[in-house]
mmCIF file of C-alpha atoms in Angstrom:
data_model
loop_
_atom_site.group_PDB
_atom_site.id
_atom_site.type_symbol
_atom_site.label_atom_id
_atom_site.label_comp_id
_atom_site.label_asym_id
_atom_site.label_seq_id
_atom_site.Cartn_x
_atom_site.Cartn_y
_atom_site.Cartn_z
ATOM 1 C CA GLY A 1 -8.017 -15.875 -0.658
ATOM 2 C CA ASN A 2 -6.386 -13.465 1.762
ATOM 3 C CA SER A 3 -8.411 -10.464 2.882
ATOM 4 C CA VAL A 4 -8.402 -7.605 5.388
ATOM 5 C CA THR A 5 -11.431 -5.947 6.973
ATOM 6 C CA GLN A 6 -11.212 -2.598 8.744
ATOM 7 C CA MET A 7 -13.769 -0.781 10.821
ATOM 8 C CA GLU A 8 -15.986 1.537 8.870
ATOM 9 C CA GLY A 9 -15.109 5.204 8.886
ATOM 10 C CA PRO A 10 -14.925 8.045 9.045
ATOM 11 C CA VAL A 11 -13.799 8.381 12.650
ATOM 12 C CA THR A 12 -13.834 11.796 14.308
ATOM 13 C CA LEU A 13 -12.228 12.392 17.698
ATOM 14 C CA SER A 14 -11.158 15.289 19.862
ATOM 15 C CA GLU A 15 -7.498 15.959 20.527
ATOM 16 C CA GLU A 16 -6.051 13.782 23.336
ATOM 17 C CA ALA A 17 -8.772 11.135 22.940
ATOM 18 C CA PHE A 18 -7.976 7.407 22.852
ATOM 19 C CA LEU A 19 -7.977 5.831 19.416
ATOM 20 C CA THR A 20 -8.802 2.309 18.315
ATOM 21 C CA ILE A 21 -9.165 1.276 14.681
ATOM 22 C CA ASN A 22 -10.180 -2.352 14.319
ATOM 23 C CA CYS A 23 -8.623 -4.664 11.754
ATOM 24 C CA THR A 24 -9.248 -8.361 11.199
ATOM 25 C CA TYR A 25 -7.785 -10.591 8.543
ATOM 26 C CA THR A 26 -8.280 -13.875 6.748
ATOM 27 C CA ALA A 27 -5.165 -15.630 5.536
ATOM 28 C CA THR A 28 -3.582 -19.017 5.117
ATOM 29 C CA GLY A 29 -0.328 -19.581 6.905
ATOM 30 C CA TYR A 30 1.387 -16.865 8.875
ATOM 31 C CA PRO A 31 1.200 -13.474 7.178
ATOM 32 C CA SER A 32 3.061 -10.349 8.220
ATOM 33 C CA LEU A 33 0.777 -7.493 9.265
ATOM 34 C CA PHE A 34 1.152 -3.768 8.674
ATOM 35 C CA TRP A 35 -0.450 -0.431 9.289
ATOM 36 C CA TYR A 36 0.115 2.249 6.663
ATOM 37 C CA VAL A 37 -0.921 5.910 6.875
ATOM 38 C CA GLN A 38 -1.821 8.176 3.973
ATOM 39 C CA TYR A 39 -1.852 11.943 4.422
ATOM 40 C CA PRO A 40 -3.855 14.075 1.965
ATOM 41 C CA GLY A 41 -2.350 14.086 -1.509
ATOM 42 C CA GLU A 42 0.472 11.715 -0.582
ATOM 43 C CA GLY A 43 1.462 8.076 -0.971
ATOM 44 C CA LEU A 44 1.474 5.497 1.801
ATOM 45 C CA GLN A 45 3.869 5.572 4.736
ATOM 46 C CA LEU A 46 4.627 2.460 6.762
ATOM 47 C CA LEU A 47 3.494 3.170 10.327
ATOM 48 C CA LEU A 48 4.235 -0.135 12.053
ATOM 49 C CA LYS A 49 4.502 -3.867 11.458
ATOM 50 C CA ALA A 50 4.422 -7.274 13.146
ATOM 51 C CA THR A 51 5.735 -10.452 11.605
ATOM 52 C CA LYS A 52 4.582 -13.197 13.987
ATOM 53 C CA ALA A 53 1.905 -13.964 16.553
ATOM 54 C CA ASP A 54 1.992 -11.867 19.750
ATOM 55 C CA ASP A 55 4.451 -9.384 18.233
ATOM 56 C CA LYS A 56 3.656 -5.757 19.058
ATOM 57 C CA GLY A 57 4.484 -3.139 16.483
ATOM 58 C CA SER A 58 4.870 0.454 17.657
ATOM 59 C CA ASN A 59 5.794 3.845 16.227
ATOM 60 C CA LYS A 60 4.996 7.506 16.988
ATOM 61 C CA GLY A 61 2.776 6.498 19.919
ATOM 62 C CA PHE A 62 0.741 4.034 17.827
ATOM 63 C CA GLU A 63 0.668 0.328 18.744
ATOM 64 C CA ALA A 64 -0.834 -2.850 17.329
ATOM 65 C CA THR A 65 -0.532 -6.457 18.516
ATOM 66 C CA TYR A 66 -0.659 -9.470 16.181
ATOM 67 C CA ARG A 67 -3.404 -11.695 17.641
ATOM 68 C CA LYS A 68 -3.543 -14.990 15.802
ATOM 69 C CA GLU A 69 -6.326 -16.437 17.971
ATOM 70 C CA THR A 70 -8.670 -13.605 16.981
ATOM 71 C CA THR A 71 -7.018 -12.899 13.583
ATOM 72 C CA SER A 72 -6.799 -9.228 14.536
ATOM 73 C CA PHE A 73 -4.308 -6.356 14.412
ATOM 74 C CA HIS A 74 -6.101 -3.389 15.972
ATOM 75 C CA LEU A 75 -4.394 0.008 15.894
ATOM 76 C CA GLU A 76 -4.347 2.040 19.138
ATOM 77 C CA LYS A 77 -3.013 5.352 20.349
ATOM 78 C CA GLY A 78 -3.458 6.716 23.823
ATOM 79 C CA SER A 79 -3.690 10.424 23.006
ATOM 80 C CA VAL A 80 -4.267 11.574 19.429
ATOM 81 C CA GLN A 81 -3.170 14.890 17.951
ATOM 82 C CA VAL A 82 -4.563 17.010 15.140
ATOM 83 C CA SER A 83 -1.548 15.967 13.054
ATOM 84 C CA ASP A 84 -2.731 12.323 13.200
ATOM 85 C CA SER A 85 -5.601 13.184 10.848
ATOM 86 C CA ALA A 86 -5.141 10.908 7.836
ATOM 87 C CA VAL A 87 -6.394 7.682 6.259
ATOM 88 C CA TYR A 88 -5.123 4.496 7.922
ATOM 89 C CA PHE A 89 -4.785 1.189 6.077
ATOM 90 C CA CYS A 90 -4.337 -2.242 7.590
ATOM 91 C CA ALA A 91 -2.531 -4.693 5.309
ATOM 92 C CA LEU A 92 -1.083 -8.171 5.224
ATOM 93 C CA SER A 93 1.709 -9.727 3.236
ATOM 94 C CA ASP A 94 1.545 -13.387 2.450
ATOM 95 C CA GLN A 95 4.472 -15.706 3.014
ATOM 96 C CA SER A 96 5.574 -15.477 -0.581
ATOM 97 C CA ALA A 97 5.899 -11.696 -0.041
ATOM 98 C CA GLN A 98 4.516 -11.134 -3.498
ATOM 99 C CA LYS A 99 1.911 -8.575 -2.609
ATOM 100 C CA LEU A 100 0.249 -6.529 0.077
ATOM 101 C CA VAL A 101 -3.483 -7.012 0.605
ATOM 102 C CA PHE A 102 -5.106 -3.861 2.011
ATOM 103 C CA GLY A 103 -8.254 -3.090 3.893
ATOM 104 C CA GLN A 104 -10.538 -0.365 2.604
ATOM 105 C CA GLY A 105 -8.995 2.307 4.834
ATOM 106 C CA THR A 106 -10.326 4.325 7.766
ATOM 107 C CA ARG A 107 -10.398 8.106 7.560
ATOM 108 C CA LEU A 108 -9.487 9.686 10.896
ATOM 109 C CA THR A 109 -10.151 13.339 11.708
ATOM 110 C CA ILE A 110 -8.914 14.879 14.948
ATOM 111 C CA ASN A 111 -10.518 18.137 16.051
ATOM 112 C CA PRO A 112 -8.654 20.616 18.278
ATOM 113 C CA GLU B 1 19.308 7.397 0.881
ATOM 114 C CA THR B 2 16.866 8.331 -1.886
ATOM 115 C CA GLY B 3 13.265 7.253 -1.459
ATOM 116 C CA VAL B 4 10.865 5.976 -4.085
ATOM 117 C CA THR B 5 10.044 8.534 -6.760
ATOM 118 C CA GLN B 6 7.329 8.460 -9.413
ATOM 119 C CA SER B 7 6.617 10.473 -12.525
ATOM 120 C CA PRO B 8 4.574 12.200 -13.636
ATOM 121 C CA THR B 9 2.619 13.486 -10.638
ATOM 122 C CA HIS B 10 -0.596 13.978 -12.563
ATOM 123 C CA LEU B 11 -1.757 12.880 -15.988
ATOM 124 C CA ILE B 12 -4.919 13.355 -18.005
ATOM 125 C CA LYS B 13 -5.625 10.971 -20.892
ATOM 126 C CA THR B 14 -8.514 10.210 -23.201
ATOM 127 C CA ARG B 15 -10.293 6.867 -23.336
ATOM 128 C CA GLY B 16 -8.528 4.492 -25.741
ATOM 129 C CA GLN B 17 -5.107 6.101 -25.361
ATOM 130 C CA GLN B 18 -2.008 4.498 -23.887
ATOM 131 C CA VAL B 19 -0.031 5.702 -20.855
ATOM 132 C CA THR B 20 3.370 4.977 -19.309
ATOM 133 C CA LEU B 21 4.088 5.652 -15.644
ATOM 134 C CA ARG B 22 7.587 5.559 -14.175
ATOM 135 C CA CYS B 23 9.051 4.600 -10.833
ATOM 136 C CA SER B 24 12.542 4.782 -9.370
ATOM 137 C CA SER B 25 13.037 2.388 -6.498
ATOM 138 C CA GLN B 26 14.701 3.194 -3.219
ATOM 139 C CA SER B 27 18.470 2.797 -3.235
ATOM 140 C CA GLY B 28 19.454 -0.822 -2.592
ATOM 141 C CA HIS B 29 16.021 -2.275 -3.369
ATOM 142 C CA ASN B 30 15.585 -4.888 -6.109
ATOM 143 C CA THR B 31 11.822 -5.419 -6.127
ATOM 144 C CA VAL B 32 9.099 -3.101 -7.399
ATOM 145 C CA SER B 33 5.367 -3.576 -6.936
ATOM 146 C CA TRP B 34 2.585 -1.568 -8.552
ATOM 147 C CA TYR B 35 -0.805 -0.853 -7.002
ATOM 148 C CA GLN B 36 -3.967 0.871 -8.207
ATOM 149 C CA GLN B 37 -5.890 2.937 -5.664
ATOM 150 C CA ALA B 38 -9.344 4.030 -6.742
ATOM 151 C CA LEU B 39 -10.876 6.980 -4.934
ATOM 152 C CA GLY B 40 -11.915 6.041 -1.404
ATOM 153 C CA GLN B 41 -10.546 2.504 -1.673
ATOM 154 C CA GLY B 42 -7.506 0.595 -0.517
ATOM 155 C CA PRO B 43 -4.704 -0.092 -3.000
ATOM 156 C CA GLN B 44 -5.082 -3.154 -5.238
ATOM 157 C CA PHE B 45 -2.026 -5.150 -6.316
ATOM 158 C CA ILE B 46 -1.327 -5.022 -10.053
ATOM 159 C CA PHE B 47 1.993 -6.883 -10.341
ATOM 160 C CA GLN B 48 5.490 -7.167 -8.965
ATOM 161 C CA TYR B 49 8.902 -7.195 -10.639
ATOM 162 C CA TYR B 50 11.923 -8.854 -9.120
ATOM 163 C CA ARG B 51 15.281 -8.680 -10.861
ATOM 164 C CA GLU B 52 13.639 -7.665 -14.148
ATOM 165 C CA GLU B 53 11.114 -10.541 -14.191
ATOM 166 C CA GLU B 54 7.398 -10.384 -13.411
ATOM 167 C CA ASN B 55 6.957 -12.126 -10.079
ATOM 168 C CA GLY B 56 3.263 -12.224 -9.365
ATOM 169 C CA ARG B 57 0.215 -10.545 -10.817
ATOM 170 C CA GLY B 58 -3.112 -9.440 -9.441
ATOM 171 C CA ASN B 59 -6.505 -9.533 -11.099
ATOM 172 C CA PHE B 60 -5.776 -7.022 -13.856
ATOM 173 C CA PRO B 61 -6.185 -7.560 -17.622
ATOM 174 C CA PRO B 62 -3.206 -7.977 -19.974
ATOM 175 C CA ARG B 63 -3.484 -4.366 -21.151
ATOM 176 C CA PHE B 64 -1.703 -3.579 -17.883
ATOM 177 C CA SER B 65 1.951 -4.435 -18.455
ATOM 178 C CA GLY B 66 5.268 -3.501 -16.987
ATOM 179 C CA LEU B 67 9.023 -3.539 -17.161
ATOM 180 C CA GLN B 68 11.877 -3.443 -14.729
ATOM 181 C CA PHE B 69 15.267 -2.167 -15.802
ATOM 182 C CA PRO B 70 18.766 -3.252 -14.704
ATOM 183 C CA ASN B 71 18.904 -0.331 -12.262
ATOM 184 C CA TYR B 72 15.622 -1.685 -10.764
ATOM 185 C CA SER B 73 13.536 1.266 -11.903
ATOM 186 C CA SER B 74 10.211 0.284 -13.427
ATOM 187 C CA GLU B 75 7.466 1.282 -15.834
ATOM 188 C CA LEU B 76 3.755 0.566 -15.798
ATOM 189 C CA ASN B 77 2.056 0.657 -19.193
ATOM 190 C CA VAL B 78 -1.679 0.712 -19.682
ATOM 191 C CA ASN B 79 -3.137 0.314 -23.177
ATOM 192 C CA ALA B 80 -6.639 1.103 -24.397
ATOM 193 C CA LEU B 81 -7.456 3.254 -21.389
ATOM 194 C CA GLU B 82 -10.931 3.005 -19.890
ATOM 195 C CA LEU B 83 -12.727 5.484 -17.650
ATOM 196 C CA ASP B 84 -12.398 3.049 -14.723
ATOM 197 C CA ASP B 85 -8.616 3.243 -15.003
ATOM 198 C CA SER B 86 -8.812 6.664 -13.372
ATOM 199 C CA ALA B 87 -6.983 6.196 -10.063
ATOM 200 C CA LEU B 88 -3.845 6.860 -8.065
ATOM 201 C CA TYR B 89 -1.087 4.495 -9.191
ATOM 202 C CA LEU B 90 1.376 3.652 -6.481
ATOM 203 C CA CYS B 91 4.792 2.121 -6.837
ATOM 204 C CA ALA B 92 6.496 0.396 -3.910
ATOM 205 C CA SER B 93 10.014 -0.938 -3.621
ATOM 206 C CA SER B 94 11.518 -3.527 -1.321
ATOM 207 C CA LEU B 95 14.541 -5.741 -0.812
ATOM 208 C CA ARG B 96 12.904 -9.092 -1.235
ATOM 209 C CA GLU B 97 15.568 -11.219 0.390
ATOM 210 C CA VAL B 98 15.552 -9.220 3.619
ATOM 211 C CA SER B 99 12.064 -8.043 4.467
ATOM 212 C CA TYR B 100 8.376 -7.971 3.568
ATOM 213 C CA GLU B 101 8.355 -4.200 4.041
ATOM 214 C CA GLN B 102 7.399 -2.195 0.994
ATOM 215 C CA TYR B 103 8.128 1.534 0.716
ATOM 216 C CA PHE B 104 5.781 3.606 -1.373
ATOM 217 C CA GLY B 105 6.265 6.527 -3.690
ATOM 218 C CA PRO B 106 3.904 9.530 -3.784
ATOM 219 C CA GLY B 107 1.902 8.091 -6.667
ATOM 220 C CA THR B 108 0.727 9.227 -10.087
ATOM 221 C CA ARG B 109 -2.838 10.504 -10.355
ATOM 222 C CA LEU B 110 -4.289 9.340 -13.689
ATOM 223 C CA THR B 111 -7.529 10.795 -14.954
ATOM 224 C CA VAL B 112 -9.159 9.238 -18.015
ATOM 225 C CA THR B 113 -11.813 11.331 -19.760
#
């Protein structure tokens, strides 16, 4: 079945550091890929998406590129801020669009 | 445009009881999906409703059931609650014909004692 694997957390960085959170997936066909962010005590917010190979999703300084050859969708940001502290989830949606399959989440803490 | 709303925010129930959680979808959306998020885990798909019909189900027992109403709002019902049902229950809405994007509500925190 479809699955998503994220890098183990938690991740702690200093403000203005470069961020990478790794995400790889297993899926049949051509899934759409997403990054969601969850702030403390809140639901999930869609951060960015990519729907086909080589697409780059971007939002709020975050980027991720859909790499079919490596089945990856790594999240990057060039300079993180304290306000980026949250839990980040990588997810895929199969072609039937019936459900999202999530990774286990990566907790990110940014220190001033 | 109104986003996805859920009620109640928090709920405490006793093992064996029944619970109903509610979700109002985002304006213009016709599909509602429910997810269970245990503490420290990613959300797990429970089921999806599209135009008032169940349209896919995850690996959850039949005591998890749902409804979707003509205005596309939805309910999640859980019977015979177990301690392991304690979790954050998330509702997400989407417009199935247009996009795979799902927009989430703030969730209902259920605690079973």
